[in-house]
Amino acid sequence: MDDYKQTPDPRHDLPPRRLAETRRVETPEGQTVHLSIGFDPAEPDRPREVFYSAGFKSGSQLEFQIQDACVLISLLLQHGHRPADIAKSLARAEQPDGSMAYASLTGLIVAALDDPD
């Protein structure tokens, strides 16, 4: 376990005020989740953070899991990872029509970072 770096790669610091937009994500079960996606004004096409806004019962375990997933995704984005690179590592499940879809809400959140619709 001694092969870890002494210091992590630098984190991309964000300015105190930055661009943000809110997007709706629909789950396969029909639940609507609202996410706020933050961008660095110097790179307005590259998401740098994501926050859960609404969609699940306040104080529920699922709400806390989504909030934590957003924090972890944001850290990856701020250390230079692209949403597509993150998405490649996330679980998918075959759908009844034979297509593949993300198997978790984390995957749906990452997909929302690349898809403005």
Coordinates of N, CA and C in Angstrom, one line a residue:
M1 N 0.8 -1.2 0.0 CA 0.0 0.0 0.0 C 0.9 1.3 0.0
D2 N 2.2 1.1 0.0 CA 3.0 2.3 0.0 C 3.2 2.9 -1.4
D3 N 2.5 2.4 -2.4 CA 2.7 3.0 -3.7 C 1.7 4.1 -4.1
Y4 N 1.0 4.6 -3.1 CA 0.1 5.8 -3.3 C 1.0 7.0 -3.4
K5 N 0.5 8.0 -4.2 CA 1.2 9.2 -4.3 C 1.2 9.9 -3.0
Q6 N 2.2 10.7 -2.7 CA 2.3 11.5 -1.5 C 1.2 12.6 -1.5
T7 N 1.0 13.2 -2.7 CA 0.0 14.2 -2.8 C -0.8 13.9 -4.1
P8 N -2.1 14.2 -4.0 CA -3.0 13.9 -5.2 C -2.7 14.9 -6.3
D9 N -3.2 14.6 -7.5 CA -3.1 15.6 -8.6 C -3.8 16.9 -8.2
P10 N -3.4 18.0 -8.7 CA -4.0 19.3 -8.3 C -5.5 19.3 -8.6
R11 N -6.2 19.9 -7.7 CA -7.7 20.1 -7.9 C -7.9 21.4 -8.6
H12 N -8.8 21.4 -9.5 CA -9.2 22.7 -10.2 C -10.0 23.5 -9.3
D13 N -9.4 24.6 -8.8 CA -10.2 25.5 -8.0 C -11.2 26.3 -8.8
L14 N -12.4 26.5 -8.2 CA -13.4 27.2 -8.9 C -13.6 28.6 -8.3
P15 N -13.9 29.6 -9.1 CA -14.1 30.9 -8.5 C -15.4 30.9 -7.6
P16 N -15.5 31.9 -6.7 CA -16.6 32.0 -5.8 C -17.9 32.1 -6.5
R17 N -17.9 32.8 -7.6 CA -19.2 32.9 -8.4 C -19.0 32.2 -9.7
R18 N -19.9 31.4 -10.1 CA -19.8 30.6 -11.3 C -21.1 30.4 -12.0
L19 N -21.0 30.0 -13.2 CA -22.2 29.7 -14.0 C -22.8 28.4 -13.5
A20 N -24.2 28.3 -13.5 CA -24.8 27.1 -13.1 C -26.1 26.9 -13.8
E21 N -26.6 25.7 -14.0 CA -27.9 25.5 -14.6 C -28.5 24.3 -13.9
T22 N -29.8 24.2 -13.9 CA -30.5 23.1 -13.3 C -31.1 22.2 -14.4
R23 N -30.9 20.9 -14.2 CA -31.4 20.0 -15.2 C -32.3 18.9 -14.5
R24 N -33.3 18.4 -15.2 CA -34.1 17.4 -14.7 C -33.6 16.0 -15.2
V25 N -33.6 15.1 -14.4 CA -33.3 13.7 -14.7 C -34.5 12.8 -14.4
E26 N -34.9 12.0 -15.4 CA -36.0 11.1 -15.1 C -35.4 9.7 -14.9
T27 N -35.8 9.1 -13.8 CA -35.4 7.7 -13.6 C -36.3 6.7 -14.3
P28 N -35.8 5.5 -14.5 CA -36.6 4.5 -15.2 C -37.9 4.2 -14.5
E29 N -37.9 4.5 -13.2 CA -39.2 4.3 -12.4 C -40.1 5.5 -12.4
G30 N -39.7 6.5 -13.1 CA -40.6 7.7 -13.3 C -40.4 8.8 -12.3
Q31 N -39.4 8.7 -11.5 CA -39.0 9.7 -10.5 C -38.3 10.9 -11.2
T32 N -38.6 12.1 -10.8 CA -37.9 13.2 -11.4 C -36.9 13.8 -10.4
V33 N -35.6 13.9 -10.8 CA -34.6 14.4 -9.9 C -34.1 15.7 -10.5
H34 N -33.9 16.7 -9.7 CA -33.3 18.0 -10.2 C -31.9 18.2 -9.7
L35 N -31.0 18.5 -10.7 CA -29.6 18.7 -10.4 C -29.2 20.0 -10.8
S36 N -28.3 20.7 -10.0 CA -27.7 21.9 -10.4 C -26.2 21.6 -10.8
I37 N -25.9 22.0 -12.0 CA -24.5 21.8 -12.6 C -23.8 23.1 -12.7
G38 N -22.6 23.1 -12.0 CA -21.8 24.3 -12.0 C -20.6 24.2 -13.1
F39 N -20.3 25.4 -13.6 CA -19.3 25.5 -14.7 C -18.3 26.6 -14.3
D40 N -17.1 26.4 -14.6 CA -16.1 27.4 -14.5 C -16.3 28.4 -15.6
P41 N -16.4 29.7 -15.3 CA -16.6 30.7 -16.4 C -15.4 30.6 -17.4
A42 N -14.2 30.2 -17.0 CA -13.1 30.1 -18.0 C -13.3 28.9 -19.0
E43 N -14.1 28.0 -18.6 CA -14.4 26.8 -19.4 C -15.9 26.5 -19.3
P44 N -16.8 27.3 -20.0 CA -18.2 27.2 -19.8 C -18.9 26.0 -20.3
D45 N -18.1 25.2 -21.1 CA -18.7 24.0 -21.7 C -18.3 22.7 -20.9
R46 N -17.5 22.9 -19.8 CA -17.1 21.8 -19.1 C -17.6 21.8 -17.6
P47 N -18.5 20.8 -17.3 CA -19.0 20.8 -15.9 C -17.9 20.6 -14.9
R48 N -18.0 21.2 -13.8 CA -17.0 21.1 -12.7 C -17.6 20.7 -11.4
E49 N -18.9 20.7 -11.3 CA -19.5 20.3 -10.0 C -21.0 20.0 -10.3
V50 N -21.6 19.2 -9.4 CA -23.0 18.8 -9.6 C -23.6 18.7 -8.1
F51 N -24.7 19.3 -8.0 CA -25.4 19.3 -6.7 C -26.8 18.7 -6.9
Y52 N -27.3 17.9 -6.0 CA -28.6 17.5 -5.9 C -29.5 18.6 -5.4
S53 N -30.6 18.9 -6.2 CA -31.5 20.0 -5.8 C -32.8 19.5 -5.2
A54 N -33.4 18.5 -5.8 CA -34.7 18.0 -5.3 C -35.1 16.8 -6.0
G55 N -36.1 16.1 -5.4 CA -36.7 14.9 -6.1 C -37.0 13.8 -5.1
F56 N -36.3 13.6 -4.0 CA -36.6 12.6 -3.1 C -37.0 13.1 -1.8
K57 N -37.6 12.3 -1.0 CA -38.1 12.7 0.3 C -37.0 13.3 1.2
S58 N -37.2 14.5 1.7 CA -36.2 15.2 2.5 C -35.8 14.4 3.7
G59 N -34.5 14.2 3.9 CA -34.0 13.4 5.0 C -33.9 11.9 4.8
S60 N -34.3 11.5 3.6 CA -34.3 10.0 3.3 C -32.9 9.5 3.0
Q61 N -32.7 8.2 3.2 CA -31.4 7.6 2.9 C -31.0 7.8 1.4
L62 N -32.0 7.7 0.5 CA -31.7 7.9 -0.9 C -31.3 9.3 -1.2
E63 N -31.9 10.3 -0.5 CA -31.5 11.7 -0.7 C -30.0 11.9 -0.3
F64 N -29.6 11.3 0.8 CA -28.2 11.4 1.3 C -27.3 10.7 0.4
Q65 N -27.7 9.5 -0.2 CA -26.8 8.8 -1.1 C -26.6 9.6 -2.4
I66 N -27.6 10.3 -2.9 CA -27.5 11.1 -4.1 C -26.6 12.3 -3.8
Q67 N -26.8 12.9 -2.6 CA -25.9 14.1 -2.3 C -24.4 13.6 -2.2
D68 N -24.2 12.5 -1.6 CA -22.8 12.0 -1.5 C -22.3 11.7 -2.9
A69 N -23.1 11.1 -3.8 CA -22.6 10.7 -5.1 C -22.3 12.0 -5.9
C70 N -23.0 13.1 -5.7 CA -22.7 14.4 -6.3 C -21.4 14.9 -5.9
V71 N -21.1 14.8 -4.6 CA -19.8 15.3 -4.0 C -18.7 14.5 -4.7
L72 N -18.8 13.2 -4.8 CA -17.7 12.4 -5.3 C -17.6 12.7 -6.8
I73 N -18.7 12.8 -7.6 CA -18.6 13.2 -9.0 C -17.9 14.5 -9.1
S74 N -18.3 15.5 -8.3 CA -17.7 16.8 -8.4 C -16.2 16.8 -8.1
L75 N -15.8 16.0 -7.2 CA -14.3 15.9 -7.0 C -13.6 15.3 -8.2
L76 N -14.2 14.3 -8.8 CA -13.6 13.8 -10.0 C -13.5 14.8 -11.1
L77 N -14.6 15.6 -11.3 CA -14.6 16.6 -12.3 C -13.5 17.7 -12.0
Q78 N -13.4 18.1 -10.8 CA -12.4 19.1 -10.4 C -11.0 18.6 -10.5
H79 N -10.8 17.3 -10.5 CA -9.4 16.8 -10.7 C -9.2 16.4 -12.2
G80 N -10.1 16.9 -13.1 CA -9.8 16.8 -14.5 C -10.5 15.6 -15.2
H81 N -11.3 14.8 -14.5 CA -12.0 13.7 -15.2 C -13.1 14.3 -16.0
R82 N -13.3 13.7 -17.2 CA -14.5 14.1 -18.0 C -15.7 13.2 -17.7
P83 N -16.9 13.7 -17.8 CA -18.1 12.9 -17.6 C -18.1 11.5 -18.3
A84 N -17.6 11.6 -19.6 CA -17.6 10.3 -20.4 C -16.6 9.3 -19.8
D85 N -15.5 9.8 -19.3 CA -14.5 8.9 -18.7 C -15.1 8.3 -17.4
I86 N -15.8 9.1 -16.6 CA -16.5 8.5 -15.4 C -17.5 7.5 -15.8
A87 N -18.3 7.8 -16.8 CA -19.5 7.0 -17.2 C -19.0 5.6 -17.6
K88 N -17.8 5.5 -18.2 CA -17.3 4.2 -18.7 C -17.2 3.2 -17.6
S89 N -17.0 3.7 -16.4 CA -16.7 2.8 -15.2 C -18.0 2.4 -14.4
L90 N -19.1 3.0 -14.8 CA -20.3 2.8 -14.1 C -21.2 1.6 -14.6
A91 N -21.9 1.0 -13.7 CA -22.7 -0.2 -14.1 C -23.9 0.2 -15.0
R92 N -24.1 -0.8 -15.9 CA -25.3 -0.7 -16.8 C -26.1 -2.0 -16.7
A93 N -27.3 -1.9 -17.1 CA -28.2 -3.0 -17.1 C -29.0 -3.1 -18.4
E94 N -29.2 -4.3 -18.9 CA -30.0 -4.5 -20.1 C -31.4 -4.2 -19.8
Q95 N -32.0 -3.5 -20.7 CA -33.5 -3.1 -20.6 C -34.3 -4.1 -21.4
P96 N -35.6 -4.1 -21.1 CA -36.5 -5.1 -21.8 C -36.4 -5.0 -23.4
D97 N -36.1 -3.8 -23.9 CA -36.0 -3.7 -25.4 C -34.6 -4.1 -25.9
G98 N -33.8 -4.5 -25.0 CA -32.4 -5.0 -25.4 C -31.4 -3.9 -25.3
S99 N -31.8 -2.7 -25.1 CA -30.8 -1.6 -25.0 C -30.1 -1.6 -23.6
M100 N -29.0 -0.9 -23.4 CA -28.4 -0.8 -22.2 C -28.6 0.6 -21.5
A101 N -28.8 0.6 -20.3 CA -29.1 1.9 -19.5 C -28.3 1.8 -18.2
Y102 N -28.0 3.0 -17.7 CA -27.3 3.0 -16.4 C -28.1 2.3 -15.3
A103 N -27.4 1.5 -14.5 CA -28.1 0.7 -13.5 C -28.3 1.4 -12.2
S104 N -27.8 2.7 -12.1 CA -27.9 3.4 -10.8 C -28.2 4.9 -11.1
L105 N -28.6 5.5 -10.0 CA -28.8 7.0 -10.1 C -27.5 7.7 -10.4
T106 N -26.4 7.2 -9.9 CA -25.1 7.8 -10.1 C -24.8 7.9 -11.6
G107 N -25.1 6.8 -12.3 CA -24.9 6.8 -13.8 C -25.8 7.8 -14.5
L108 N -27.1 7.9 -14.0 CA -28.0 8.9 -14.6 C -27.5 10.3 -14.4
I109 N -26.9 10.6 -13.2 CA -26.3 11.9 -12.9 C -25.2 12.2 -13.8
V110 N -24.3 11.3 -14.0 CA -23.1 11.5 -14.9 C -23.6 11.7 -16.3
A111 N -24.6 11.0 -16.8 CA -25.1 11.2 -18.1 C -25.7 12.5 -18.3
A112 N -26.3 13.1 -17.2 CA -26.9 14.4 -17.3 C -25.9 15.5 -17.5
L113 N -24.7 15.2 -17.1 CA -23.6 16.2 -17.3 C -23.2 16.5 -18.7
D114 N -23.4 15.4 -19.5 CA -23.1 15.5 -21.0 C -24.3 15.9 -21.8
D115 N -25.5 15.7 -21.3 CA -26.7 15.8 -22.1 C -27.5 17.0 -21.5
P116 N -27.5 18.1 -22.2 CA -28.3 19.3 -21.7 C -29.8 19.1 -21.9
D117 N -30.3 18.1 -22.5 CA -31.7 17.9 -22.7 C -32.3 17.1 -21.6

